[in-house]
CSV table of C-alpha atoms and ligand atoms in Angstrom, one decimal:
chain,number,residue,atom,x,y,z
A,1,UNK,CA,0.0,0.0,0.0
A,2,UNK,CA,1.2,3.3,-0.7
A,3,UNK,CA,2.6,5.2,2.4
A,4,UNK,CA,2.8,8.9,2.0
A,5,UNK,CA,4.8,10.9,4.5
A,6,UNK,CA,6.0,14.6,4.7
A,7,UNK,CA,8.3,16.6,6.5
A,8,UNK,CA,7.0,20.0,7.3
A,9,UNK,CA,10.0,22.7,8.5
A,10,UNK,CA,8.9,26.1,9.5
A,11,UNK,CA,11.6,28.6,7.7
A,12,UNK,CA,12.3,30.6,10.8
A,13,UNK,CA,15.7,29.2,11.6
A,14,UNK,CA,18.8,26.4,9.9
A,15,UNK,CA,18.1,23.2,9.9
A,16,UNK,CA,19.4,21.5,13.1
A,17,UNK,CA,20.3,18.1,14.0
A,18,UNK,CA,16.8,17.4,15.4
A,19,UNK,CA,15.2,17.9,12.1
A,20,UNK,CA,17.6,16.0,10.5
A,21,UNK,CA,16.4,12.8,12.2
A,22,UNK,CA,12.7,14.1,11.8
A,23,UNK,CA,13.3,14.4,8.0
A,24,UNK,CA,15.2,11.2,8.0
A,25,UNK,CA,12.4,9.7,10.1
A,26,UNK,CA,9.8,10.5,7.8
A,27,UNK,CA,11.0,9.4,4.5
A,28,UNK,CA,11.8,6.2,5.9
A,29,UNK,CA,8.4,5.7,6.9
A,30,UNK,CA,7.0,6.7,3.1
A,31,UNK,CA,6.5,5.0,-0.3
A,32,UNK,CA,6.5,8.5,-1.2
A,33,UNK,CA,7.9,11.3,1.0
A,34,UNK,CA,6.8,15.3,0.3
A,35,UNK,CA,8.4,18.3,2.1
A,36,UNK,CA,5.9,21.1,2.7
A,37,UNK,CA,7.3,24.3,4.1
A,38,UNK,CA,5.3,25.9,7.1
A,39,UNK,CA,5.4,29.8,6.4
A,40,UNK,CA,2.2,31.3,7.4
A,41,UNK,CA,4.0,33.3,9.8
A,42,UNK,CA,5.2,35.9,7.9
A,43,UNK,CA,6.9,37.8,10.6
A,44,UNK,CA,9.1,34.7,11.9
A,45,UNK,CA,9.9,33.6,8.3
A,46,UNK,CA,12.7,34.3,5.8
A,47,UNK,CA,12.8,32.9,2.4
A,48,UNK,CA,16.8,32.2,2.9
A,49,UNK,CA,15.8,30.0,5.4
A,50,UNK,CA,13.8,27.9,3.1
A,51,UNK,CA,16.2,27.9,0.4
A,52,UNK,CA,19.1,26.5,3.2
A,53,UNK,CA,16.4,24.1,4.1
A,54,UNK,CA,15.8,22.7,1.1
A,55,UNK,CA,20.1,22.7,0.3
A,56,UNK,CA,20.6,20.8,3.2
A,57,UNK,CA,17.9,18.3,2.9
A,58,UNK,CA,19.2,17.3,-0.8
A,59,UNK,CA,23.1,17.4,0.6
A,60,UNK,CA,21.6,14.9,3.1
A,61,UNK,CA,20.5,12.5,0.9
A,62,UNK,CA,16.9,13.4,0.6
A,63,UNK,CA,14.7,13.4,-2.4
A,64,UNK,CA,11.3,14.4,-2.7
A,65,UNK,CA,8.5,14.8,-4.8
A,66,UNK,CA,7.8,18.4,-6.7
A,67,UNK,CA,6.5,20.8,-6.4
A,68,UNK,CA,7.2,21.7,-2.5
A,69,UNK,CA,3.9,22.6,-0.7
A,70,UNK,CA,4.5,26.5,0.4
A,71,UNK,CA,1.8,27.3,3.0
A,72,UNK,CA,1.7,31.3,1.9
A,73,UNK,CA,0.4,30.3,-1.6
A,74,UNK,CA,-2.2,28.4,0.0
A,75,UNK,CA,-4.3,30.9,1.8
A,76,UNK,CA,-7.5,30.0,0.0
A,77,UNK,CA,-7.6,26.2,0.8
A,78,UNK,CA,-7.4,27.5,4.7
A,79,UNK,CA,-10.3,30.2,3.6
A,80,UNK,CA,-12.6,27.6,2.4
A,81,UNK,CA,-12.1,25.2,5.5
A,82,UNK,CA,-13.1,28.4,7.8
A,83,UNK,CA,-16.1,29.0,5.8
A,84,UNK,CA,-16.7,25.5,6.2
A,85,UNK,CA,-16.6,25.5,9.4
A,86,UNK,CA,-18.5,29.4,10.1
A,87,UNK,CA,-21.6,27.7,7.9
A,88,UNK,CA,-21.9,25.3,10.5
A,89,UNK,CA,-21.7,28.1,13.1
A,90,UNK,CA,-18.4,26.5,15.0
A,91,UNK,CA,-16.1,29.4,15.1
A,92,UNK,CA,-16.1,33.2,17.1
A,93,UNK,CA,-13.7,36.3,16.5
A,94,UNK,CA,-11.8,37.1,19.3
A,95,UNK,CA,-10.5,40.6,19.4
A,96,UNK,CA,-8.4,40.0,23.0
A,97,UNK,CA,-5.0,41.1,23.2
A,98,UNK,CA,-2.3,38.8,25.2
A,99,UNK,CA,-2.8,41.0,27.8
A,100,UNK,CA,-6.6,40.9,27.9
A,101,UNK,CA,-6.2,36.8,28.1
A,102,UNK,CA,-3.6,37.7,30.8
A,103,UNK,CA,-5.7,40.0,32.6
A,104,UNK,CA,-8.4,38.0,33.0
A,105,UNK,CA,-7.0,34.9,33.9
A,106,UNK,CA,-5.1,36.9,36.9
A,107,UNK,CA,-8.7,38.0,37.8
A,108,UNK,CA,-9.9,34.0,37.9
A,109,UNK,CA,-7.0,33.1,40.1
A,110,UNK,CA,-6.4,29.9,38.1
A,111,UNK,CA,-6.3,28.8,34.1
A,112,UNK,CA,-6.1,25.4,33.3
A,113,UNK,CA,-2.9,24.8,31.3
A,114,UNK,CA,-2.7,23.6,27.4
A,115,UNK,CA,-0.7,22.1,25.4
A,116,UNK,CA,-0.4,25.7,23.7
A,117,UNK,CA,-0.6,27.5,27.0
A,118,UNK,CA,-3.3,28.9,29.1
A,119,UNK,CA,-6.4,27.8,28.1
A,120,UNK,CA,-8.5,30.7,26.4
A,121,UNK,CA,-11.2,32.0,29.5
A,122,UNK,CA,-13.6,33.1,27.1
A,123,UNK,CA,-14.2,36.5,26.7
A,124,UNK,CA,-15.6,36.7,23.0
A,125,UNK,CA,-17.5,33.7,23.4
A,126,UNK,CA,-19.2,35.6,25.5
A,127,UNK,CA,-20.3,38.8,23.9
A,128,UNK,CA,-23.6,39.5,22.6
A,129,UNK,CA,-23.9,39.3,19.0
A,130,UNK,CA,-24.9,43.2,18.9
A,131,UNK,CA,-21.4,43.9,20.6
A,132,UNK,CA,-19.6,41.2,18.2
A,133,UNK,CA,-21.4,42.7,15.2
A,134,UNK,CA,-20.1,46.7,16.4
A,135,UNK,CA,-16.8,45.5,16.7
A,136,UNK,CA,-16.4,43.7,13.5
A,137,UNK,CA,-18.0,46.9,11.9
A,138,UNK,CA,-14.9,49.0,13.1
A,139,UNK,CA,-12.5,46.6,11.5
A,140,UNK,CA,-11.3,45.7,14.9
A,141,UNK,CA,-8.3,42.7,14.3
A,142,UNK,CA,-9.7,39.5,15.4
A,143,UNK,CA,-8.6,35.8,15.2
A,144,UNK,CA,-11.3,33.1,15.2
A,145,UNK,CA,-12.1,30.4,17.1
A,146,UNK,CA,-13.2,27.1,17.1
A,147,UNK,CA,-16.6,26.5,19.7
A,148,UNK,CA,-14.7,23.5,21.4
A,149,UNK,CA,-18.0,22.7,23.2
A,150,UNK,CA,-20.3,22.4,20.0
A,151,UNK,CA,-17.4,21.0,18.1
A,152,UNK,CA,-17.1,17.7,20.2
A,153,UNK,CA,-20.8,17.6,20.8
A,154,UNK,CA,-21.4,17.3,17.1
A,155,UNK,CA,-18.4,14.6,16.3
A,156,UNK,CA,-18.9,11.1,17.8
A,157,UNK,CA,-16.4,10.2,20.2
A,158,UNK,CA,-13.2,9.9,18.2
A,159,UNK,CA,-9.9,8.1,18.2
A,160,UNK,CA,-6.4,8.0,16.5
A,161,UNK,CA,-3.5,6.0,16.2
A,162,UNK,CA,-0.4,6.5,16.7
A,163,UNK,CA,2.6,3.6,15.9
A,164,UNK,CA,4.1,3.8,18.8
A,165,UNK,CA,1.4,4.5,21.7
A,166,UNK,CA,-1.4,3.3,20.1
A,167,UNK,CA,-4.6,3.8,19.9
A,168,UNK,CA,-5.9,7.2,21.1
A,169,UNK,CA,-8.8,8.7,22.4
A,170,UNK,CA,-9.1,11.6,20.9
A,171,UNK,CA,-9.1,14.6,23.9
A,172,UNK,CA,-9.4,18.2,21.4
A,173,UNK,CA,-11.1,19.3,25.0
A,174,UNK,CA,-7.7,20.0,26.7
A,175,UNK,CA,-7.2,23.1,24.2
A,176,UNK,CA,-9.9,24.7,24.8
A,177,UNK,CA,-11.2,27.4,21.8
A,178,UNK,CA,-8.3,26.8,19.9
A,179,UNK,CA,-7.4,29.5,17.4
A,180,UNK,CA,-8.2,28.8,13.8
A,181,UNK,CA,-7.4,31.9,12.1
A,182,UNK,CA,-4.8,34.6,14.1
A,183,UNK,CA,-4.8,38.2,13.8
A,184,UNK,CA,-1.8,38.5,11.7
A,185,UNK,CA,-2.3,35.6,9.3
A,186,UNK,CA,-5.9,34.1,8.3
A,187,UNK,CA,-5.1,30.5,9.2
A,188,UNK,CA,-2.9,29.0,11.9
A,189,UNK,CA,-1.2,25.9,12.7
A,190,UNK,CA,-3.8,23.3,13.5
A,191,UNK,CA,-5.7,24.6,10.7
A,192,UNK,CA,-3.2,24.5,8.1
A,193,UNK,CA,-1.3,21.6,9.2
A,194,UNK,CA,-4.8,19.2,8.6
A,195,UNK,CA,-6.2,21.0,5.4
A,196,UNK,CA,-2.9,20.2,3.8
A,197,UNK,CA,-2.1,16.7,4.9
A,198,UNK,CA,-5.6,15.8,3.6
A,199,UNK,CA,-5.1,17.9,0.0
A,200,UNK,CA,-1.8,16.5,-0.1
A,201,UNK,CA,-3.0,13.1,0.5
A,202,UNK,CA,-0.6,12.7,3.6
A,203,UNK,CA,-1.4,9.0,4.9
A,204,UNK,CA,1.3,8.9,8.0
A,205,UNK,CA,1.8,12.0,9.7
A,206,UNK,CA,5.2,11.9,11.4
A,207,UNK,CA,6.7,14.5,13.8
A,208,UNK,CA,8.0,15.1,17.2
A,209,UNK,CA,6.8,13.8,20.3
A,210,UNK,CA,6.7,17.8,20.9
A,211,UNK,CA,3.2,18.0,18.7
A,212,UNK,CA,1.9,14.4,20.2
A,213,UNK,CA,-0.9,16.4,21.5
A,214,UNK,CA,-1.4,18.5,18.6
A,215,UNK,CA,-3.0,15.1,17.2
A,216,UNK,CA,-6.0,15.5,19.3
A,217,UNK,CA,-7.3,18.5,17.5
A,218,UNK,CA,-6.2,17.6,14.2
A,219,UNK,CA,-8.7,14.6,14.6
A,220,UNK,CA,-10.9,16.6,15.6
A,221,UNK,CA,-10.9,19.4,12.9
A,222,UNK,CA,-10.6,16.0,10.2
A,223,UNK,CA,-14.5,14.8,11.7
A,224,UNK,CA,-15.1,18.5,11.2
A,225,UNK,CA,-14.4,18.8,7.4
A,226,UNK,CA,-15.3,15.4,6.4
A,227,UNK,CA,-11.6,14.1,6.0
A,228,UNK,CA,-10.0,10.7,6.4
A,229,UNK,CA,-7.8,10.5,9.4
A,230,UNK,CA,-3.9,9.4,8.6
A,231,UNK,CA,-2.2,7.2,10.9
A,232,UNK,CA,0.2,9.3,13.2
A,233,UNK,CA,3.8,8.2,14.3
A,234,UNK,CA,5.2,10.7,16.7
A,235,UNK,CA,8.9,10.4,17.2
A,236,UNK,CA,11.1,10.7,20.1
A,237,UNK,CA,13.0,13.9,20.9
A,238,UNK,CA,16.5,14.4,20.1
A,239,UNK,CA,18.9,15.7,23.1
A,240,UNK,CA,22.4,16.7,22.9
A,241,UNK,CA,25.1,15.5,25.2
A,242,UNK,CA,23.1,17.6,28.4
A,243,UNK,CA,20.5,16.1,27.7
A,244,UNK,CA,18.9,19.2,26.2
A,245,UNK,CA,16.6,19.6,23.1
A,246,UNK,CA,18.4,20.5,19.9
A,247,UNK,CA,16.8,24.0,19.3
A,248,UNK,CA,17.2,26.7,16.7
A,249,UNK,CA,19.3,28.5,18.6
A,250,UNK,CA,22.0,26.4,19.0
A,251,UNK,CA,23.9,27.4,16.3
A,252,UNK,CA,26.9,24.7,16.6
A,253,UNK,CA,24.3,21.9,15.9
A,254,UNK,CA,23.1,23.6,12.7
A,255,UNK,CA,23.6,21.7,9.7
A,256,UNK,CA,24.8,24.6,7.7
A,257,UNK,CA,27.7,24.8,10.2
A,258,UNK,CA,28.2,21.2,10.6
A,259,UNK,CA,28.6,21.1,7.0
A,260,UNK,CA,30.9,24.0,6.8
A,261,UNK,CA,33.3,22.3,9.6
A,262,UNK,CA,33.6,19.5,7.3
A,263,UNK,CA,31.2,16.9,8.3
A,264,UNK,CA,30.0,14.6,5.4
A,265,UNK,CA,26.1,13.8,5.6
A,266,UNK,CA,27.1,10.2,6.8
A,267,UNK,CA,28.3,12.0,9.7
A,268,UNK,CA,25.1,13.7,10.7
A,269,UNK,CA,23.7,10.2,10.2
A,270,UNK,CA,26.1,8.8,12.7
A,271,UNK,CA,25.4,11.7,14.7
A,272,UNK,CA,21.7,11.4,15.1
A,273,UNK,CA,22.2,7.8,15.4
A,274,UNK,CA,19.6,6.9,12.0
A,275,UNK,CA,21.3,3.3,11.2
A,276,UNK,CA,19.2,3.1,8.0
B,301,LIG,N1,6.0,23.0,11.1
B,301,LIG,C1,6.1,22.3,12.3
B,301,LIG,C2,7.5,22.5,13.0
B,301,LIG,O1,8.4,23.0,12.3
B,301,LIG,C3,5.9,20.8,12.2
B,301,LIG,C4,4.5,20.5,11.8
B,301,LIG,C5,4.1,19.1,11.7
B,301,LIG,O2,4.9,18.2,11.4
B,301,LIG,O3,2.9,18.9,12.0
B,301,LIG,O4,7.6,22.3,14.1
């Protein structure tokens, strides 16, 4: 059967030694392996980073299949999911600031804690549609999001897999109203990430452990828009000799400078320990 997997950088940094095993990790798991690059976030991203990306993967080894999914080109596919989901009366605009969300959960005492961060408290779900309608009028920024409530009351109880934990009970719930469309940029990462692994016909999403509970809502937004759920295999975490995460700002651990110390790509396959 044909296993199609992707590896999905966001072009905000080099390529470290983490996302080399991720990258490896994927197209081992694929029949046919795709790179799509994550750039919604215009103001974190920098087209030299996606060129380097894309340099390092091929001095790797890598080959994938063409064209190279660019998320910014794609703003109409996440458009027509929204309106999808608006129709059915599952999303809010939410004009709160950072500091509004901060605000009021000093003013609770207590927010339960997401994967994402504080779960939202909220506010705009709350306003009357006259005050929602007002502040739309003014052109006020807003993000939208997603009714978590009504969402999972109109999905049956739902469940993923994953290769290595198994199966899953889905739980979208611990996000709370996640954010579908942010301020800045009409889409966001749950969004994107499950419009384009069904358009692209993803069948095994891999990734970090880091996004494990990321699944949850992904499954849930795939009931949402009628899509077929991939299988997941979330791997583990790469740590340098500390024990620390490889991060972007590590520099040293950059492939760009492992490569520019001399290291051949069989190296940084030693070095991330991929046998294959
Ligand atoms: N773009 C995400 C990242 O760089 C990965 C997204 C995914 O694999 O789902 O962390």
């Amino acid at each position: 059967m044909e296993r199609v997997t992707r590896f999905a950088p966001s072009p905000t940094g080099h390529l470290h030694l983490g996302h080399a095993y991720s990258a490896l990790f994927a197209e081992a798991q694929g029949t046919r392996f795709l790179v799509r690059i994550e750039d919604i976030d215009t103001a974190r991203c920098r087209p030299e980073f996606d060129e380097a990306i894309l340099d390092d993967l091929a001095w790797l080894g890598l080959a994938w299949e063409t064209p190279v999914r660019r998320q910014s080109a794609h703003m109409d596919d996440y458009a027509g999911a929204l309106n999808a989901l608006a129709a059915r009366d599952l999303l809010y605009p939410c004009f709160c600031t950072r500091k509004d969300i901060q605000a009021e959960i000093t003013a609770a005492g207590y927010a339960p804690h997401s994967p994402d961060g504080p779960v939202y408290p909220g506010i705009c779900r709350n306003l009357s549609s006259a005050e929602r309608n007002e502040r739309l009028a003014t052109g006020a920024p807003h993000a939208l999001r997603l009714k978590m409530d009504k969402a999972i009351a109109v999905t049956a109880t739902l469940t993923w897999h994953d290769a290595e934990a198994g199966l899953q009970q889905a739980r979208p719930e611990i996000f709370g109203d996640v954010v579908l469309a942010r301020k800045d940029t009409p889409a966001s990462y749950h969004l994107a990430v499950t419009v384009d692994d069904h358009l692209q016909g993803v069948t095994i999403v891999t990734r970090g452990q880091d996004l494990f509970e990321a699944s949850h809502v992904h499954r849930l937004l795939q009931a949402l828009l009628g899509y077929e759920a991939p299988a997941y295999n979330h791997h583990k975490l790469l740590t340098d000799a500390q024990g620390k995460r490889f991060a972007k700002r590590d520099k040293a651990q950059t492939l760009q400078s492992l490569r520019a110390a001399g290291h051949t790509p069989a190296d940084v396959r030693a070095m991330v320990g991929w046998e294959a």
